[in-house]
Coordinates of C-alpha atoms and ligand atoms in Angstrom, one line a residue:
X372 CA -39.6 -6.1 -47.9
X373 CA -36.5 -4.7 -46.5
X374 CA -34.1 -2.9 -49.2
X375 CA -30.0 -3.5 -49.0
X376 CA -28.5 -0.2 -48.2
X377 CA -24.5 1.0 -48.6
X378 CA -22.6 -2.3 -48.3
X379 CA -18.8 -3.4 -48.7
X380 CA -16.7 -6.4 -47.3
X381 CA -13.1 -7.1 -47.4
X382 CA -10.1 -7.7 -45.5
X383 CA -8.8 -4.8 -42.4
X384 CA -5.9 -4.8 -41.2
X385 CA -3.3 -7.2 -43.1
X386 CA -0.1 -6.4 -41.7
X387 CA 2.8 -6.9 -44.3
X388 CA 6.4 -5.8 -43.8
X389 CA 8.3 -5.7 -47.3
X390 CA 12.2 -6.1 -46.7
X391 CA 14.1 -4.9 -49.2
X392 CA 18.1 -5.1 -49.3
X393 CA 20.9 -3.5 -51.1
X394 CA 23.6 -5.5 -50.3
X395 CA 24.0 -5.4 -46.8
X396 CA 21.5 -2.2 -46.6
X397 CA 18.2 -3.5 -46.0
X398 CA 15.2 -0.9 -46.4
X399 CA 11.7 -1.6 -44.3
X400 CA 7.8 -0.5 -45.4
X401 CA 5.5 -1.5 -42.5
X402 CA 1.7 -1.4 -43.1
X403 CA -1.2 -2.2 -41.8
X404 CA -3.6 -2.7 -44.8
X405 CA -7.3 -2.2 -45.1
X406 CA -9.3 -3.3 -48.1
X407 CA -13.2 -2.9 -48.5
X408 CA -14.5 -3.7 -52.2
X409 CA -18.4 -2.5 -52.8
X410 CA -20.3 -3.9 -56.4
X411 CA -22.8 -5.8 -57.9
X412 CA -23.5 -8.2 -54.2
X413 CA -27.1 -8.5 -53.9
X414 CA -27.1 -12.2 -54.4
X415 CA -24.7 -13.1 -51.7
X416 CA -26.9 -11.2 -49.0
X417 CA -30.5 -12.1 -50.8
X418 CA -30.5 -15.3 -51.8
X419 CA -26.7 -16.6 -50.3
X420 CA -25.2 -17.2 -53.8
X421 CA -21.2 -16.6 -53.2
X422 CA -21.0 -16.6 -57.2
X423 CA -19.8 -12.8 -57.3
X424 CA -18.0 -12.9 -53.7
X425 CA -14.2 -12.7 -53.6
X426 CA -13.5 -14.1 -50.4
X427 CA -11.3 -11.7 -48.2
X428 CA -8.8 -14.5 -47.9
X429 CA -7.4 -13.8 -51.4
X430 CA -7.6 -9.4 -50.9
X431 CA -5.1 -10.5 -48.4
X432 CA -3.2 -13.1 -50.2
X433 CA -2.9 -10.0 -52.6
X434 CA -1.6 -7.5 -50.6
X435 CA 1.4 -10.1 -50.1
X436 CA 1.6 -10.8 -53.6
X437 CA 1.7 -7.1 -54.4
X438 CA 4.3 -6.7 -52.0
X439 CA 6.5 -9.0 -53.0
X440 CA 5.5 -8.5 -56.8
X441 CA 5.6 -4.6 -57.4
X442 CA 7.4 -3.7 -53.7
X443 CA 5.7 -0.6 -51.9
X444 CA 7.0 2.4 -52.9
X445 CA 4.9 4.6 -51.1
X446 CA 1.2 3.6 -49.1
X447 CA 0.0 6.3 -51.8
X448 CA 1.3 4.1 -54.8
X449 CA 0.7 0.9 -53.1
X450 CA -3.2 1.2 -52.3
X451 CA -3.8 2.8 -56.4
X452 CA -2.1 -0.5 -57.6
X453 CA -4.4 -3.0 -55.3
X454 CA -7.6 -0.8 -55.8
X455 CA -7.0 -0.2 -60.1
X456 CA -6.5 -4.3 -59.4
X457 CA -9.7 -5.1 -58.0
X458 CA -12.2 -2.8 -59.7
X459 CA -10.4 -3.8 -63.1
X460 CA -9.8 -7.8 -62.1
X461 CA -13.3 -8.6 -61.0
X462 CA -16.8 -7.9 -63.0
X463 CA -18.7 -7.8 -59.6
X464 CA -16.4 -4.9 -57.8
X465 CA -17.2 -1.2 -58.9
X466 CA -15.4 0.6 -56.5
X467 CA -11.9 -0.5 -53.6
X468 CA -11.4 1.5 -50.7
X469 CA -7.9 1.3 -49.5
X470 CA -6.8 2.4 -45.9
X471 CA -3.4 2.2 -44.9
X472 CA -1.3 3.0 -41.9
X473 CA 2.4 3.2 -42.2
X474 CA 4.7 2.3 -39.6
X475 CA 8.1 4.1 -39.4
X476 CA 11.0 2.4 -38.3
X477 CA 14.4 4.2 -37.5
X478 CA 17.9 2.8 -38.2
X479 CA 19.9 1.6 -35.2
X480 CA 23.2 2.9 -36.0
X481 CA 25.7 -0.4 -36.2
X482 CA 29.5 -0.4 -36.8
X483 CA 30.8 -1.7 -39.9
X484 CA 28.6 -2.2 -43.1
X485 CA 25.9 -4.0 -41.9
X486 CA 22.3 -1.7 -41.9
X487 CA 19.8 -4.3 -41.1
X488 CA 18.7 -2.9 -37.2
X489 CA 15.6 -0.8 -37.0
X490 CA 14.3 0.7 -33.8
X491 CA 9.8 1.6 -33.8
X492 CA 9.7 5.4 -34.1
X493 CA 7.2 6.6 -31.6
X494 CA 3.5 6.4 -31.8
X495 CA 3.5 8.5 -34.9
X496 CA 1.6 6.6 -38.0
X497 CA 1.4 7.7 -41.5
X498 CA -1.9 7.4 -43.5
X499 CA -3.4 6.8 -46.8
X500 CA -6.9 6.7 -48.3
X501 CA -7.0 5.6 -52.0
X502 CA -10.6 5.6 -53.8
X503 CA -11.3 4.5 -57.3
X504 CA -14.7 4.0 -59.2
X505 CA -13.1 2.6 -62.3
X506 CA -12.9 6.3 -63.8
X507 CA -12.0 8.7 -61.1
X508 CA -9.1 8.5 -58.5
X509 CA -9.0 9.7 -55.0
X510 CA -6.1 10.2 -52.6
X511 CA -6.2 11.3 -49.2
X512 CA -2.6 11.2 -47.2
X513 CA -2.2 11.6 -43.7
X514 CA -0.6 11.3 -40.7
X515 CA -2.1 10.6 -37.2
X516 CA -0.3 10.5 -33.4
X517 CA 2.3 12.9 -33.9
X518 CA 2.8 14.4 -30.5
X519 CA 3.8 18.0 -30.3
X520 CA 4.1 20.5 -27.2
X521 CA 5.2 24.1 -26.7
X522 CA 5.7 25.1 -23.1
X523 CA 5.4 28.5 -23.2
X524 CA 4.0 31.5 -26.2
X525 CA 0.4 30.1 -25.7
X526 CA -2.4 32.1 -23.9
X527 CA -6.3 32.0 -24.1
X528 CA -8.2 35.0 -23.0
X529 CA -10.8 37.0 -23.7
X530 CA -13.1 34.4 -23.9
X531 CA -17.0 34.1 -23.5
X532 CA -18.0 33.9 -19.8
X533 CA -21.4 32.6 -18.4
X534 CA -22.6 31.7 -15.2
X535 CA -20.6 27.8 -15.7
X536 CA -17.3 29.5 -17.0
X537 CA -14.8 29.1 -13.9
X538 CA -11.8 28.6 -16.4
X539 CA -9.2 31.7 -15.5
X540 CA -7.5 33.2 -18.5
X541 CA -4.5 31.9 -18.8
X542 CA -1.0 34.5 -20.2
X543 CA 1.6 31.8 -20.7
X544 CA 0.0 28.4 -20.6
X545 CA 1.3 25.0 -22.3
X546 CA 0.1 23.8 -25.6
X547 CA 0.1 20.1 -26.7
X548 CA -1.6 18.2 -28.6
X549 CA -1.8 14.8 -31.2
X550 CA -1.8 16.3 -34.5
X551 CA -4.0 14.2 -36.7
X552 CA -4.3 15.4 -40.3
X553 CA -5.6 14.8 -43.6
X554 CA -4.3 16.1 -46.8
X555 CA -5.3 16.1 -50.9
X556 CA -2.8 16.8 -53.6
X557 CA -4.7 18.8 -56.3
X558 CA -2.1 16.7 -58.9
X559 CA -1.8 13.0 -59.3
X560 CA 1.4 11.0 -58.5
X561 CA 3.9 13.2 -56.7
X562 CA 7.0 11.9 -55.6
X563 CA 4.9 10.9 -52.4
X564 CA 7.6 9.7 -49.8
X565 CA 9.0 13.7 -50.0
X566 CA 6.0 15.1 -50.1
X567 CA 4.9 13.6 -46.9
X568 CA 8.4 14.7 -45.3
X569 CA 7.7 18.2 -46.5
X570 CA 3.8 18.2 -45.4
X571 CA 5.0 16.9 -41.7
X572 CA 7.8 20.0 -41.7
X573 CA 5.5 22.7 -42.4
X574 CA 3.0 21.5 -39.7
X575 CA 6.2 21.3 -37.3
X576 CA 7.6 24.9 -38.1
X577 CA 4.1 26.6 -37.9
X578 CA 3.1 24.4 -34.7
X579 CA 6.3 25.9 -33.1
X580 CA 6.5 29.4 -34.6
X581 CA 3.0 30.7 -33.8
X582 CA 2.7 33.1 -30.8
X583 CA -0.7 31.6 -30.1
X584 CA -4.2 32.9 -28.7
X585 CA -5.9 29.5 -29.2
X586 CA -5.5 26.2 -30.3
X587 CA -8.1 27.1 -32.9
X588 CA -5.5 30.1 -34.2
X589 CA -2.5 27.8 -34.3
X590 CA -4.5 25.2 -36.5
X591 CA -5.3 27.3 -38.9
X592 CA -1.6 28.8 -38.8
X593 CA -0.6 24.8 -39.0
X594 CA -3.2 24.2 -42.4
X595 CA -2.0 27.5 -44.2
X596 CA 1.6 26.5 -43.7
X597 CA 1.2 23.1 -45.9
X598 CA -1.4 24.8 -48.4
X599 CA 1.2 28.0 -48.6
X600 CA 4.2 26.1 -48.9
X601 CA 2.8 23.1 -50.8
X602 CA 1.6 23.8 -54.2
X603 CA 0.7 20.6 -55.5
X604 CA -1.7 20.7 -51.8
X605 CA -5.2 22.0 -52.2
X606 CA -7.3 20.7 -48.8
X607 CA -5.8 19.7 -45.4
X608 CA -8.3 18.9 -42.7
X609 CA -6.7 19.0 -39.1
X610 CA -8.0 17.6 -35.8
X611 CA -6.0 18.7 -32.8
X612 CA -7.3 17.4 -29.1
X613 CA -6.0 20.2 -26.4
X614 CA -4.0 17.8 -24.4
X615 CA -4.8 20.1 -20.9
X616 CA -1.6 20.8 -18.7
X617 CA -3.2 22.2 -15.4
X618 CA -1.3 24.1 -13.1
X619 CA -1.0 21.6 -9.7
X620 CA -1.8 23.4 -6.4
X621 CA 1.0 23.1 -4.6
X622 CA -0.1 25.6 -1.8
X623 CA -1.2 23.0 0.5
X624 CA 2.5 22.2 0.7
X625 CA 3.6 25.9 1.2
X626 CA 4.7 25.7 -2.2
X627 CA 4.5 28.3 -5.1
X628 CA 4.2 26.9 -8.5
X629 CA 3.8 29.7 -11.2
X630 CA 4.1 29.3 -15.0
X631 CA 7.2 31.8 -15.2
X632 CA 9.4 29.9 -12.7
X633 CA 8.7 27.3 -14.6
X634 CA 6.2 25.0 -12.7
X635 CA 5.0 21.2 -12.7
X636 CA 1.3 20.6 -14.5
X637 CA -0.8 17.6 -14.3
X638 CA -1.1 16.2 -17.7
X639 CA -4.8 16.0 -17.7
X640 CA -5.9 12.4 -20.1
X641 CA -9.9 13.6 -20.5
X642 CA -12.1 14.9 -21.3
X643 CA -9.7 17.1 -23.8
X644 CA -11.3 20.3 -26.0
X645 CA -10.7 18.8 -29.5
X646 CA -10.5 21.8 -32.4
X647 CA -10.5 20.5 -36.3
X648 CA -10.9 22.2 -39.4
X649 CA -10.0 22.4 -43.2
X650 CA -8.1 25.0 -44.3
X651 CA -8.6 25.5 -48.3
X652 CA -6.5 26.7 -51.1
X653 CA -8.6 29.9 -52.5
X654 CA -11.7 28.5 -54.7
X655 CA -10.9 24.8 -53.8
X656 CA -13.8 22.0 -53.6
X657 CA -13.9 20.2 -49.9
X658 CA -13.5 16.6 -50.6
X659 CA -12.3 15.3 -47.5
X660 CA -14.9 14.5 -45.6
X661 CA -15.3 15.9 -41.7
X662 CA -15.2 12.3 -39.6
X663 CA -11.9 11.4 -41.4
X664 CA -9.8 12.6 -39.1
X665 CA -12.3 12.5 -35.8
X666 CA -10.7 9.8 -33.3
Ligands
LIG430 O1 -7.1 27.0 -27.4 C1 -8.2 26.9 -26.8 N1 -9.4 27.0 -27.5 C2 -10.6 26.8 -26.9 O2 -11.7 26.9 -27.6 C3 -10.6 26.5 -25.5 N2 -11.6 26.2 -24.6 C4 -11.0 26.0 -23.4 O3 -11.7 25.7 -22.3 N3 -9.7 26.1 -23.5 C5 -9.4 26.4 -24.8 N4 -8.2 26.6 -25.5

């Protein structure tokens, strides 16, 4: 007889946009809202009994009702209301995994008093992962598709060379990359909006002020940064794809292109090297887990 394994259900991806307005200054949260509730459900795959089931219609009637109830202060604060809600509402539900993905939207500046225009900032998304049992409370925050590039103060040499390695060593080469990372606060309920702000600085400054030898070097330059700086920040976990600018050969055309002219690259799509890692504040548990941030 077959034996039920790990299971959860629930509702992915419920979009809600809470609007709030002071005055004639109207504030947006955007988010894209995963719920997946795991328990005492047995019954419902074994013998088809619903009796313990909350369908995933009402997880997303309560995101809305949450919104509109409590506001979303934060994704942080918003997924520990609606996961302390279902473990503690519902006999049958033992532990609520809440994903969320924030959309930013920037003011369009207006004459007058009016603040009500928003233009979609970039691809750049902010995260959240909230975890709780019924006793013990997790938070992961994040962000994912934020785009950075330096164009020059990046080299990679010295390198490992076998009989397949044709890759020249590159002096002055471009770096880029979509920084996705994951981060743990070691304390519970920081002021979560600044905090996120500061996190995405740190990663910024560092990503721009190391003279790097690899991508590998700047990453952990780009971890210590937060974990430094950040004292409430235990654990950051960073994935960072090498987003390959090639050098184009131009000699075909009796053109030069070298790097310290400046030069035109092709902006290679794949395969990409991708580098991740967790950088650690001394004597710190890992907790986030390695595929979290994998694409
Ligand atoms: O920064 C880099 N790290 C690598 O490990 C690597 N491997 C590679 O081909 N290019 C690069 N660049």
């Amino acid at each position: 007889m077959p034996t039920l394994g790990q299971n959860q259900y629930g509702k992915a991806e419920t979009r809600v946009v809470r609007v709030t307005r002071d005055g004639a200054v109207h504030h947006v949260r955007d988010l894209n809202v995963s719920v997946a509730l795991s328990g005492d459900m047995a019954e419902v795959h074994h013998s088809g009994s619903n009796a313990a089931v909350l369908p995933t219609d009402t997880m997303k009637n309560t995101v809305f009702a949450f919104a509109r109830e409590h506001g979303i202060a934060s994704p942080e604060e918003f997924g520990t209301l609606l996961a302390r809600h279902f473990v503690t509402s519902q006999p049958s539900i033992s532990r609520a995994r809440i994903r969320i993905e924030e959309y930013a939207w920037d003011r369009v500046p207006t004459p007058g008093e009016a603040e009500h225009s928003f233009v979609r900032a970039g691809r750049e998304t902010r995260t959240a992962r909230i975890a709780f049992d019924g006793e013990e409370l997790e938070i992961f925050s994040g962000l994912t598709g934020l785009t950075v590039m330096n164009t020059t103060d990046s080299e990679f040499r010295g390198f490992v060379k076998d009989r397949y390695t044709t890759l020249p060593e590159a002096g002055d080469r471009v770096l880029a990359t979509d920084v996705t990372a994951v981060w743990r606060h070691a304390a519970d309920a920081p002021d979560w909006d600044a905090a996120h702000e500061a996190v995405r600085g740190h990663l910024l400054a560092a990503f721009a002020g190391t003279s790097s030898s690899s991508l590998q070097q700047t990453l952990f330059r780009m971890g210590s940064e937060v974990i430094e700086r950040q004292p409430g920040i235990d654990e950051i976990r960073l994935s960072l794809p090498n987003k390959h600018h090639f050098l184009v050969d131009l000699e075909p055309f009796g053109m030069k292109n070298e790097t310290a002219d400046g030069a035109v690259y092709f902006a290679a799509d794949r395969p990409y090297g991708l580098i991740e890692a967790t950088v650690l504040r001394d004597g710190a548990p890992a907790r986030i887990p390695v595929d979290t941030t994998t694409p």
